[in-house]
Short mmCIF file of C-alpha atoms in Angstrom, two decimals:
data_model
loop_
_atom_site.label_atom_id
_atom_site.label_comp_id
_atom_site.label_asym_id
_atom_site.label_seq_id
_atom_site.Cartn_x
_atom_site.Cartn_y
_atom_site.Cartn_z
CA MET A 1 20.40 5.08 9.88
CA ASP A 2 20.66 2.46 7.36
CA TYR A 3 18.85 2.63 3.99
CA TRP A 4 17.91 -0.02 1.49
CA ASN A 5 19.07 2.35 -1.20
CA SER A 6 20.69 5.38 0.05
CA THR A 7 21.19 6.86 -3.46
CA ALA A 8 17.36 7.06 -3.89
CA GLU A 9 16.30 7.62 -0.21
CA THR A 10 18.60 10.45 0.66
CA MET A 11 18.93 12.19 -2.76
CA PRO A 12 19.10 15.98 -2.39
CA ARG A 13 15.66 17.20 -3.04
CA GLU A 14 16.68 19.65 -5.97
CA ARG A 15 18.45 16.68 -7.89
CA LEU A 16 15.20 14.12 -6.74
CA GLU A 17 13.08 16.67 -8.63
CA SER A 18 15.33 16.60 -11.75
CA TRP A 19 15.59 12.95 -11.52
CA ARG A 20 11.78 12.45 -11.19
CA TRP A 21 11.10 14.64 -14.34
CA ARG A 22 13.42 12.73 -16.38
CA ARG A 23 11.69 9.44 -15.30
CA LEU A 24 8.25 10.96 -15.90
CA SER A 25 9.15 12.20 -19.04
CA ARG A 26 10.26 8.92 -20.46
CA ALA A 27 7.33 7.14 -18.86
CA LEU A 28 4.94 9.57 -20.70
CA ASP A 29 7.01 8.79 -23.93
CA HIS A 30 6.38 5.14 -23.42
CA ALA A 31 2.75 5.29 -22.63
CA ARG A 32 2.10 7.47 -25.56
CA ARG A 33 3.89 5.19 -27.99
CA SER A 34 2.40 1.81 -26.82
CA SER A 35 -1.10 2.42 -25.16
CA PRO A 36 -4.00 3.71 -26.99
CA PHE A 37 -5.77 4.88 -23.84
CA TRP A 38 -2.87 6.85 -22.66
CA ASN A 39 -2.21 8.09 -26.27
CA ALA A 40 -5.53 9.71 -26.18
CA ARG A 41 -5.15 11.48 -22.72
CA ILE A 42 -1.58 12.68 -22.76
CA PRO A 43 -1.25 16.28 -23.87
CA GLU A 44 1.53 17.03 -26.25
CA GLY A 45 4.74 18.79 -25.44
CA ILE A 46 4.76 18.36 -21.58
CA THR A 47 7.85 20.32 -20.63
CA SER A 48 8.13 19.98 -16.71
CA LEU A 49 6.44 18.54 -13.73
CA ALA A 50 4.58 21.81 -13.20
CA ASP A 51 3.41 21.73 -16.90
CA TYR A 52 2.37 17.97 -16.32
CA THR A 53 0.28 18.73 -13.06
CA ALA A 54 -1.29 21.66 -15.05
CA ARG A 55 -2.32 19.89 -18.08
CA MET A 56 -2.57 16.17 -17.68
CA PRO A 57 -6.20 15.03 -16.87
CA LEU A 58 -6.72 13.42 -13.50
CA LEU A 59 -7.36 9.66 -13.88
CA TYR A 60 -10.66 8.32 -12.03
CA LYS A 61 -11.67 4.73 -11.15
CA ALA A 62 -14.52 5.02 -13.80
CA ASP A 63 -12.06 5.89 -16.37
CA LEU A 64 -10.12 2.53 -15.67
CA LEU A 65 -13.20 0.47 -15.69
CA ALA A 66 -14.66 1.99 -18.78
CA ALA A 67 -11.16 1.33 -20.79
CA GLU A 68 -11.32 -2.24 -19.37
CA GLU A 69 -14.97 -2.66 -20.63
CA GLN A 70 -13.59 -1.53 -24.01
CA ALA A 71 -11.09 -4.48 -24.41
CA PRO A 72 -11.61 -7.04 -21.56
CA PRO A 73 -10.17 -8.18 -19.40
CA TYR A 74 -7.18 -5.47 -19.03
CA GLY A 75 -8.67 -2.77 -21.23
CA THR A 76 -6.95 -0.20 -23.44
CA TRP A 77 -4.48 1.21 -20.87
CA PRO A 78 -1.72 -1.40 -20.69
CA SER A 79 1.48 -0.14 -22.45
CA LEU A 80 2.84 -3.66 -23.30
CA ASP A 81 1.18 -6.79 -24.60
CA PRO A 82 -0.35 -8.46 -21.60
CA SER A 83 1.26 -11.86 -22.65
CA LEU A 84 4.51 -10.40 -21.24
CA GLY A 85 2.72 -10.52 -18.02
CA VAL A 86 4.25 -12.93 -15.14
CA ARG A 87 1.38 -12.32 -12.76
CA HIS A 88 -2.18 -11.33 -12.85
CA HIS A 89 -3.75 -9.26 -9.83
CA GLN A 90 -7.15 -7.51 -9.41
CA THR A 91 -9.09 -5.55 -6.89
CA SER A 92 -11.57 -7.13 -4.80
CA GLY A 93 -14.49 -5.29 -6.13
CA THR A 94 -15.93 -5.03 -2.81
CA SER A 95 -17.27 -1.67 -3.47
CA GLY A 96 -19.97 -3.09 -5.90
CA ASN A 97 -17.90 -1.95 -8.99
CA PRO A 98 -16.09 -4.66 -11.26
CA PRO A 99 -12.77 -5.29 -10.36
CA VAL A 100 -9.80 -3.34 -11.73
CA ARG A 101 -7.51 -6.06 -13.45
CA THR A 102 -3.65 -5.54 -13.90
CA PHE A 103 -0.64 -7.47 -14.81
CA ASP A 104 2.97 -7.34 -13.99
CA THR A 105 5.93 -8.03 -16.29
CA GLU A 106 8.74 -9.69 -14.74
CA ARG A 107 10.36 -6.45 -14.65
CA ASP A 108 7.49 -4.83 -13.05
CA TRP A 109 7.50 -7.56 -10.42
CA VAL A 110 11.05 -7.09 -9.58
CA TRP A 111 10.31 -3.43 -8.85
CA CYS A 112 7.16 -4.15 -6.76
CA VAL A 113 9.07 -6.48 -4.52
CA ASP A 114 11.93 -3.84 -4.32
CA THR A 115 9.21 -1.31 -3.05
CA PHE A 116 8.58 -3.87 -0.18
CA CYS A 117 12.31 -4.23 0.58
CA THR A 118 12.51 -0.42 0.96
CA ALA A 119 9.87 -0.48 3.64
CA LEU A 120 10.99 -3.81 5.34
CA TYR A 121 14.47 -2.71 5.42
CA ALA A 122 13.40 0.71 6.87
CA ASN A 123 11.36 -1.00 9.66
CA GLY A 124 14.18 -2.99 10.59
CA VAL A 125 13.99 -6.34 8.88
CA ARG A 126 17.46 -7.90 7.85
CA PRO A 127 19.02 -10.86 6.47
CA HIS A 128 18.50 -14.26 8.47
CA HIS A 129 15.25 -12.63 10.20
CA LYS A 130 12.05 -15.21 9.92
CA GLY A 131 9.04 -13.58 8.52
CA MET A 132 5.38 -15.01 8.32
CA VAL A 133 3.01 -13.35 5.94
CA CYS A 134 -0.76 -13.67 6.77
CA PHE A 135 -3.11 -13.49 3.84
CA GLY A 136 -4.89 -15.59 1.30
CA TYR A 137 -2.25 -15.68 -1.37
CA GLY A 138 -5.14 -15.22 -4.20
CA LEU A 139 -5.81 -12.51 -6.78
CA LEU A 140 -5.31 -9.42 -4.61
CA ALA A 141 -1.90 -8.21 -4.80
CA GLY A 142 -1.94 -7.89 -1.04
CA PHE A 143 1.18 -9.15 0.62
CA TRP A 144 2.56 -11.31 -2.12
CA GLY A 145 5.15 -8.46 -2.73
CA MET A 146 6.19 -8.89 1.16
CA HIS A 147 6.71 -12.88 0.63
CA TYR A 148 9.02 -12.21 -2.52
CA ALA A 149 10.69 -8.99 -0.42
CA LEU A 150 11.50 -11.22 2.56
CA GLU A 151 13.27 -13.82 0.14
CA ARG A 152 14.98 -11.19 -1.47
CA MET A 153 16.57 -9.68 1.59
CA GLY A 154 17.62 -13.16 2.72
CA CYS A 155 15.10 -13.98 5.22
CA THR A 156 13.31 -16.91 5.78
CA VAL A 157 9.82 -16.87 4.86
CA PHE A 158 6.88 -19.01 5.94
CA PRO A 159 3.93 -18.75 3.63
CA SER A 160 0.94 -19.14 5.83
CA GLY A 161 -1.77 -18.75 3.32
CA GLY A 162 -3.90 -21.78 3.94
CA LEU A 163 -3.34 -22.17 7.65
CA ASP A 164 -5.93 -21.30 10.35
CA SER A 165 -5.37 -18.80 13.10
CA ARG A 166 -4.58 -21.27 15.63
CA THR A 167 -1.81 -22.95 13.41
CA ARG A 168 -0.48 -19.67 12.68
CA VAL A 169 0.05 -18.94 16.49
CA ARG A 170 1.65 -22.22 17.13
CA LEU A 171 4.14 -21.60 14.23
CA LEU A 172 5.00 -17.94 15.61
CA VAL A 173 5.88 -19.69 18.88
CA GLU A 174 7.74 -22.75 17.58
CA GLN A 175 9.63 -21.02 14.75
CA ARG A 176 10.69 -17.85 16.70
CA ILE A 177 9.19 -15.73 13.78
CA GLU A 178 10.60 -12.02 14.22
CA VAL A 179 8.49 -10.54 11.31
CA LEU A 180 4.74 -10.56 10.60
CA GLY A 181 2.80 -9.13 7.47
CA LEU A 182 -1.06 -8.93 8.11
CA THR A 183 -3.82 -6.44 8.10
CA PRO A 184 -4.82 -4.85 11.66
CA SER A 185 -8.00 -6.55 11.72
CA TYR A 186 -6.11 -9.85 11.44
CA ALA A 187 -3.69 -8.92 14.02
CA MET A 188 -6.68 -8.64 16.29
CA ARG A 189 -7.86 -11.91 15.23
CA LEU A 190 -4.59 -13.58 15.94
CA ILE A 191 -4.29 -11.92 19.46
CA GLU A 192 -8.00 -13.19 20.34
CA THR A 193 -6.97 -16.52 19.09
CA ALA A 194 -3.90 -16.76 21.16
CA ARG A 195 -5.87 -15.87 24.28
CA GLU A 196 -8.08 -18.53 23.68
CA MET A 197 -5.37 -21.06 23.46
CA GLY A 198 -3.71 -19.45 26.63
CA VAL A 199 -0.63 -18.31 24.77
CA ASP A 200 1.08 -14.85 25.77
CA LEU A 201 2.33 -13.70 22.53
CA ALA A 202 4.66 -11.03 24.02
CA ARG A 203 6.30 -13.57 26.20
CA GLU A 204 6.09 -16.81 24.30
CA ALA A 205 6.51 -15.73 20.68
CA ASN A 206 9.36 -13.66 19.35
CA VAL A 207 7.65 -11.23 16.85
CA ARG A 208 9.64 -7.70 16.70
CA ILE A 209 8.30 -6.28 13.49
CA ILE A 210 4.88 -6.24 12.19
CA LEU A 211 4.03 -4.77 8.98
CA ALA A 212 0.20 -3.89 9.38
CA GLY A 213 -1.00 -2.61 6.11
CA ALA A 214 -4.19 -2.30 3.82
CA GLU A 215 -6.64 -0.68 5.97
CA PRO A 216 -6.67 2.61 8.17
CA ARG A 217 -6.32 1.77 11.70
CA SER A 218 -6.92 3.66 15.21
CA ASP A 219 -3.94 4.53 17.39
CA PHE A 220 -5.73 2.46 20.02
CA THR A 221 -5.58 -0.67 17.91
CA THR A 222 -1.89 -0.12 16.96
CA ARG A 223 -1.31 0.21 20.60
CA THR A 224 -3.34 -2.87 21.36
CA ILE A 225 -1.34 -4.95 19.03
CA GLU A 226 2.12 -3.71 20.10
CA GLU A 227 1.40 -4.43 23.62
CA ALA A 228 -0.22 -7.94 22.97
CA PHE A 229 2.78 -8.91 20.57
CA GLY A 230 5.57 -6.81 22.35
CA ALA A 231 6.46 -5.75 18.94
CA ARG A 232 6.53 -2.56 16.88
CA VAL A 233 3.48 -2.01 14.41
CA PHE A 234 4.54 -0.18 11.18
CA ASN A 235 2.22 1.19 8.71
CA ALA A 236 2.41 0.70 5.00
CA ALA A 237 0.40 0.70 1.88
CA GLY A 238 0.23 0.05 -1.83
CA THR A 239 -2.36 -0.40 -4.34
CA THR A 240 -3.17 -2.94 -7.28
CA GLU A 241 -3.38 -0.08 -9.77
CA PHE A 242 0.08 1.36 -8.68
CA GLY A 243 1.56 -2.11 -8.36
CA GLY A 244 3.85 -1.70 -5.38
CA VAL A 245 4.24 -0.05 -1.82
CA PHE A 246 3.94 3.58 -2.06
CA MET A 247 4.31 4.67 1.48
CA PHE A 248 5.89 3.06 4.78
CA GLU A 249 6.19 4.25 8.28
CA CYS A 250 9.45 5.48 9.68
CA PRO A 251 10.91 4.01 12.76
CA SER A 252 12.25 7.65 13.47
CA ARG A 253 9.02 9.21 13.90
CA ARG A 254 5.46 7.58 14.90
CA ASN A 255 3.07 7.94 12.15
CA ALA A 256 5.46 9.43 9.42
CA CYS A 257 4.74 7.40 6.45
CA HIS A 258 7.36 8.25 3.97
CA ILE A 259 6.19 8.45 0.25
CA ASN A 260 8.34 6.50 -2.08
CA GLU A 261 9.37 9.26 -4.17
CA GLN A 262 11.57 7.11 -6.49
CA SER A 263 8.77 5.39 -7.59
CA CYS A 264 5.81 7.65 -7.56
CA TYR A 265 5.04 11.38 -8.04
CA ASP A 266 2.29 12.19 -5.53
CA GLU A 267 0.14 15.29 -5.47
CA VAL A 268 -2.42 16.35 -2.61
CA LEU A 269 -5.48 18.10 -4.09
CA HIS A 270 -8.66 19.71 -2.43
CA PRO A 271 -11.30 17.11 -2.65
CA ASP A 272 -13.59 19.81 -4.22
CA THR A 273 -11.69 22.32 -6.03
CA LYS A 274 -9.05 19.86 -7.29
CA GLN A 275 -6.52 22.39 -6.59
CA PRO A 276 -3.09 21.43 -4.65
CA VAL A 277 -3.18 21.99 -0.70
CA GLY A 278 -0.07 22.93 1.37
CA TYR A 279 1.83 20.95 3.68
CA GLY A 280 -0.25 19.92 6.98
CA GLU A 281 -3.57 20.36 5.05
CA GLU A 282 -5.91 17.49 4.53
CA GLY A 283 -6.50 16.35 0.61
CA VAL A 284 -6.85 13.63 -1.69
CA ARG A 285 -3.52 11.73 -2.85
CA VAL A 286 -3.12 11.74 -6.64
CA THR A 287 -0.52 9.59 -7.70
CA THR A 288 1.64 9.11 -10.82
CA GLY A 289 3.88 5.85 -11.37
CA LEU A 290 7.45 6.29 -12.37
CA SER A 291 8.31 2.73 -12.70
CA ARG A 292 5.88 0.26 -14.04
CA GLU A 293 6.26 -0.69 -17.89
CA GLY A 294 3.23 -2.96 -18.51
CA VAL A 295 0.43 -1.05 -16.73
CA GLN A 296 1.26 2.62 -16.22
CA LEU A 297 -0.79 5.29 -13.86
CA PHE A 298 -0.76 9.02 -14.40
CA ARG A 299 -2.51 11.26 -11.96
CA HIS A 300 -4.64 8.68 -10.39
CA TRP A 301 -7.36 10.15 -8.04
CA THR A 302 -7.02 7.73 -5.41
CA GLU A 303 -9.72 8.82 -3.03
CA ASP A 304 -7.42 8.43 -0.06
CA ILE A 305 -7.44 11.35 2.23
CA VAL A 306 -3.79 12.15 3.40
CA VAL A 307 -1.99 14.91 5.16
CA ARG A 308 1.61 15.51 3.67
CA ARG A 309 4.50 17.09 5.50
CA PRO A 310 7.83 17.86 4.59
CA HIS A 311 10.79 15.21 5.12
CA THR A 312 12.70 17.65 7.33
CA GLU A 313 10.14 17.25 9.87
CA CYS A 314 11.22 13.47 10.27
CA GLY A 315 14.94 13.49 10.93
CA CYS A 316 15.64 10.04 9.49
CA GLY A 317 17.69 11.51 6.69
CA ARG A 318 15.41 10.58 3.97
CA THR A 319 14.59 13.06 1.52
CA TRP A 320 11.30 11.67 0.83
CA ASP A 321 8.16 13.56 2.27
CA PHE A 322 5.69 11.77 4.53
CA TYR A 323 2.12 11.24 4.98
CA ASP A 324 1.08 12.00 8.65
CA GLY A 325 -0.86 8.93 9.95
CA GLY A 326 -0.67 7.39 6.60
CA ILE A 327 -4.23 7.18 4.83
CA LEU A 328 -6.46 8.83 7.15
CA ARG A 329 -9.48 7.55 5.53
CA ARG A 330 -11.25 7.35 2.13
CA VAL A 331 -13.14 10.23 0.76
CA ASP A 332 -16.08 8.01 1.06
CA ASP A 333 -15.72 6.77 4.49
CA MET A 334 -16.99 9.89 6.17
CA ARG A 335 -20.63 9.77 7.30
CA LYS A 336 -22.80 12.93 8.47
CA ILE A 337 -25.21 11.59 11.47
CA ARG A 338 -27.22 14.28 12.73
CA GLY A 339 -24.80 16.73 11.53
CA VAL A 340 -21.70 15.19 13.16
CA SER A 341 -19.10 13.80 10.93
CA VAL A 342 -18.18 10.06 11.84
CA THR A 343 -15.56 7.77 10.20
CA PRO A 344 -15.26 4.05 10.74
CA VAL A 345 -11.47 4.84 12.43
CA MET A 346 -13.37 7.01 15.10
CA ILE A 347 -15.69 4.18 16.07
CA GLU A 348 -12.84 1.88 16.32
CA ASP A 349 -11.06 4.16 18.58
CA VAL A 350 -13.83 4.25 21.15
CA VAL A 351 -14.95 0.66 20.69
CA ARG A 352 -11.36 -0.89 20.94
CA SER A 353 -10.46 0.98 24.12
CA PHE A 354 -12.38 -1.46 25.96
CA ASP A 355 -10.38 -4.58 26.60
CA GLU A 356 -13.54 -6.78 26.86
CA VAL A 357 -14.16 -6.36 23.12
CA ASN A 358 -12.93 -9.00 20.88
CA GLU A 359 -14.68 -7.79 17.76
CA PHE A 360 -17.59 -5.29 16.74
CA GLN A 361 -19.71 -4.23 13.91
CA SER A 362 -21.57 -0.82 13.66
CA SER A 363 -24.30 0.42 11.44
CA ILE A 364 -26.18 3.70 10.68
CA ARG A 365 -29.96 3.11 10.61
CA THR A 366 -32.97 5.44 10.49
CA VAL A 367 -35.06 4.88 13.63
CA ARG A 368 -38.48 6.94 13.46
CA GLY A 369 -36.84 9.51 11.14
CA LEU A 370 -33.84 9.96 13.12
CA ASP A 371 -30.05 8.53 12.16
CA THR A 372 -28.83 6.23 14.79
CA VAL A 373 -25.67 4.48 15.19
CA HIS A 374 -25.98 0.76 16.58
CA VAL A 375 -22.90 -1.04 17.80
CA ARG A 376 -22.65 -4.77 18.41
CA VAL A 377 -19.78 -5.95 20.21
CA ASP A 378 -18.40 -9.42 20.77
CA ALA A 379 -17.17 -9.82 24.59
CA GLY A 380 -16.60 -13.29 24.70
CA GLU A 381 -18.43 -15.26 27.35
CA LEU A 382 -19.47 -12.10 29.23
CA ALA A 383 -23.06 -11.91 30.08
CA GLY A 384 -25.80 -10.74 32.44
CA PRO A 385 -25.37 -7.24 34.57
CA ALA A 386 -21.70 -7.10 33.48
CA ALA A 387 -22.38 -7.30 29.92
CA ASP A 388 -25.02 -4.68 30.36
CA ALA A 389 -22.61 -2.33 32.22
CA LEU A 390 -20.12 -2.78 29.49
CA CYS A 391 -22.68 -1.71 26.80
CA GLY A 392 -23.50 1.07 28.91
CA ARG A 393 -19.99 2.43 29.40
CA ILE A 394 -19.07 2.01 25.53
CA ALA A 395 -22.23 4.08 24.82
CA GLU A 396 -20.90 6.84 27.32
CA GLU A 397 -17.74 6.75 25.86
CA PHE A 398 -19.05 7.08 22.46
CA LYS A 399 -21.17 10.07 23.44
CA ARG A 400 -18.29 11.87 25.13
CA GLU A 401 -15.77 11.28 22.28
CA ILE A 402 -17.88 11.69 19.17
CA GLY A 403 -20.75 13.26 20.17
CA ILE A 404 -23.69 11.03 19.47
CA ARG A 405 -25.37 8.33 22.01
CA PRO A 406 -25.39 4.94 20.07
CA VAL A 407 -27.44 1.87 20.81
CA VAL A 408 -25.01 -0.78 22.07
CA GLU A 409 -25.80 -4.29 22.22
CA LEU A 410 -23.97 -7.56 22.90
CA ALA A 411 -23.37 -10.18 20.02
CA PRO A 412 -23.10 -13.61 20.86
CA ALA A 413 -19.57 -15.10 21.31
CA GLY A 414 -17.79 -15.71 18.05
CA SER A 415 -20.89 -14.57 15.77
CA LEU A 416 -19.13 -11.30 14.25
CA PRO A 417 -17.42 -11.98 11.25
CA ARG A 418 -13.48 -11.87 11.51
CA SER A 419 -11.63 -10.64 8.60
CA GLN A 420 -8.01 -11.64 7.12
CA TRP A 421 -8.19 -8.59 4.61
CA LYS A 422 -9.99 -5.21 4.53
CA ALA A 423 -12.57 -5.29 7.43
CA ALA A 424 -15.84 -3.45 6.88
CA ARG A 425 -17.06 -2.33 10.47
CA LEU A 426 -19.28 0.18 9.52
CA HIS A 427 -22.60 -0.35 7.43
CA ASP A 428 -24.76 2.58 6.33
CA GLU A 429 -28.34 1.14 6.39
CA ARG A 430 -30.28 4.59 6.40
CA VAL A 431 -33.33 4.91 4.31
CA LEU A 432 -32.71 7.47 1.63
CA THR A 433 -35.68 10.00 1.25
CA PRO A 434 -35.97 12.27 -1.98
CA HIS A 435 -34.64 15.22 0.61
CA GLY A 436 -32.24 12.98 2.28
CA MET B 1 25.21 8.98 -17.67
CA THR B 2 26.45 8.97 -14.15
CA ASN B 3 25.12 10.38 -10.95
CA ALA B 4 27.28 12.39 -8.52
CA SER B 5 25.17 11.17 -5.48
CA SER B 6 25.62 7.52 -6.35
CA PRO B 7 28.29 5.38 -4.23
CA LEU B 8 29.16 3.30 -6.87
CA THR B 9 32.59 4.14 -8.73
CA ALA B 10 32.55 5.16 -12.38
CA GLU B 11 34.10 1.87 -13.29
CA GLN B 12 31.27 -0.03 -11.22
CA GLU B 13 28.65 1.91 -13.40
CA LEU B 14 30.18 1.14 -16.59
CA HIS B 15 30.29 -2.72 -16.15
CA LEU B 16 26.54 -2.50 -14.86
CA ILE B 17 25.58 -0.75 -18.12
CA GLU B 18 27.86 -2.98 -20.11
CA SER B 19 26.14 -5.81 -18.59
CA TYR B 20 22.69 -4.63 -19.07
CA ARG B 21 23.64 -4.11 -22.83
CA THR B 22 25.11 -7.52 -23.19
CA LEU B 23 22.13 -9.29 -21.55
CA THR B 24 19.74 -7.21 -23.60
CA HIS B 25 21.53 -8.69 -26.82
CA LEU B 26 21.57 -12.22 -25.32
CA ALA B 27 17.71 -11.83 -24.63
CA ASP B 28 17.19 -11.00 -28.32
CA THR B 29 19.22 -13.81 -29.59
CA VAL B 30 19.36 -16.91 -27.29
CA GLN B 31 17.08 -19.63 -28.29
CA VAL B 32 17.73 -22.05 -25.30
CA PRO B 33 14.59 -21.88 -22.98
CA ALA B 34 16.56 -22.43 -19.84
CA VAL B 35 19.15 -19.81 -20.65
CA LEU B 36 16.61 -17.31 -21.94
CA ALA B 37 14.77 -17.59 -18.59
CA SER B 38 17.96 -16.83 -16.72
CA VAL B 39 18.98 -13.88 -19.00
CA ARG B 40 15.31 -12.30 -18.60
CA THR B 41 15.62 -12.67 -14.79
CA CYS B 42 19.10 -11.11 -14.51
CA LEU B 43 18.07 -8.30 -17.02
CA ALA B 44 15.13 -7.59 -14.73
CA GLU B 45 17.24 -7.29 -11.73
CA LEU B 46 19.94 -5.19 -13.46
CA ARG B 47 17.38 -2.78 -14.73
CA LEU B 48 16.46 -2.20 -11.28
CA ALA B 49 19.68 -1.76 -9.78
CA LEU B 50 20.59 0.71 -12.61
CA ASP B 51 17.34 2.77 -12.16
CA GLY B 52 17.78 2.61 -8.44
CA GLN B 53 21.35 4.44 -8.63
CA ALA B 54 19.72 7.13 -10.82
CA ILE B 55 21.72 5.96 -13.86
CA ASP B 56 20.24 6.91 -17.29
CA PHE B 57 19.80 4.23 -19.80
CA ASP B 58 17.35 2.69 -22.00
CA TYR B 59 14.82 1.96 -19.09
CA TYR B 60 11.66 0.94 -21.53
CA ARG B 61 12.03 -1.77 -24.12
CA GLU B 62 11.27 -0.98 -27.86
CA PRO B 63 7.93 -2.13 -28.79
CA THR B 64 9.41 -4.36 -31.52
CA ARG B 65 11.47 -6.34 -28.97
CA VAL B 66 8.88 -6.73 -26.54
CA LEU B 67 7.89 -10.28 -27.72
CA VAL B 68 11.46 -11.68 -27.00
CA ALA B 69 12.56 -9.97 -23.85
#
């Protein structure tokens, strides 16, 4: 097994804990000395990791937004003068909240890129590979780090920011590109585009490694992407607030997403009691950054639902624990429909199991006082009895797998939104009542 | 200062730390923009290398020095 940095990735657990405490301790000192926000929050005299988790308050998104509002645009939480920033990034603000804005110093950016290198190297990327990054190259941090990581590793990178899907497919074939970075949603879009162009990606292109991040995906979607490209799909995730990649999937064990424990100190807490849960139990990921100097993060309540497992269950030699299945969902993703818990990934798993479906959208509506799931599917040019039969089969499978019979209808070909970034395919349109 | 698990030799670690100190000093004193840009980049890279090998050093810059490095 090769590692990007064997010292950090295979450090014996006891030494790793000691090292991380030293790093956390100096990070706390820096924050207290330099940030009014953190100076007010960090308790005096923290003596150990255990003491830290017992006394340091949790940080919620609302706290960050309130700090931003006090001193726009970055607020009172930076630990260095923002004029030292060499990059600005911000969240999309799709949840209806204002975006969280951050900056990276030159040193922070080098670290961020290195977290991508750690992931990509683990996934099999090596110097001289060709890589293409499919995203908008805008304010979102997104795959910016992957672009620079490919350069740093000695790969040739194809920045495809302004290209349409057809041009990207052509580029994949012409340039024999081996590494691809995109969201699972956009991978499905490229597959659909290639089919329209009559291109068999598995046969005519040369993609071997796909880093598909930024959104939860079903196992079925992963398999579909792998079969269409003839490539291995790896999961990875980072956040704008954290500033780098905090987990990446290991080639040794499917769905084992190692936590980059060099760069973060993660806890998993019960969503209601906020107490630690054990290995194998679902909880909310709470993260502390150990590396960044400009914008620091301590005990951030991420709302990501994860299941943590010990590193020994992977067998790759890394001493970093892993999240089984990566980010399973967000706290607010779960919907109760007639007593049944439903998540977007559950719906995706059912609908994507039908080869005829190119894209879909789903919604929960109140019909005559009853919560009802509506699914619209784009099945290309399929029409008439064949289309009716497909809708019927999807409804049957939905009922069998999830326990609710949905209303399934056909959408005109190409009419449903395709996403390059985080796709929203479940919309809650229920009418709230005073008792609801 | 050193870490037994690092595959670097003691001499290599020492050279890295000396280089970091030298670059830190240069970042404080160099006036030529083109040279300063190179020094800053090298400093950021070297800091990452040292940290990745679990070597203890002055990881965070002093607030009084932030405006030049």
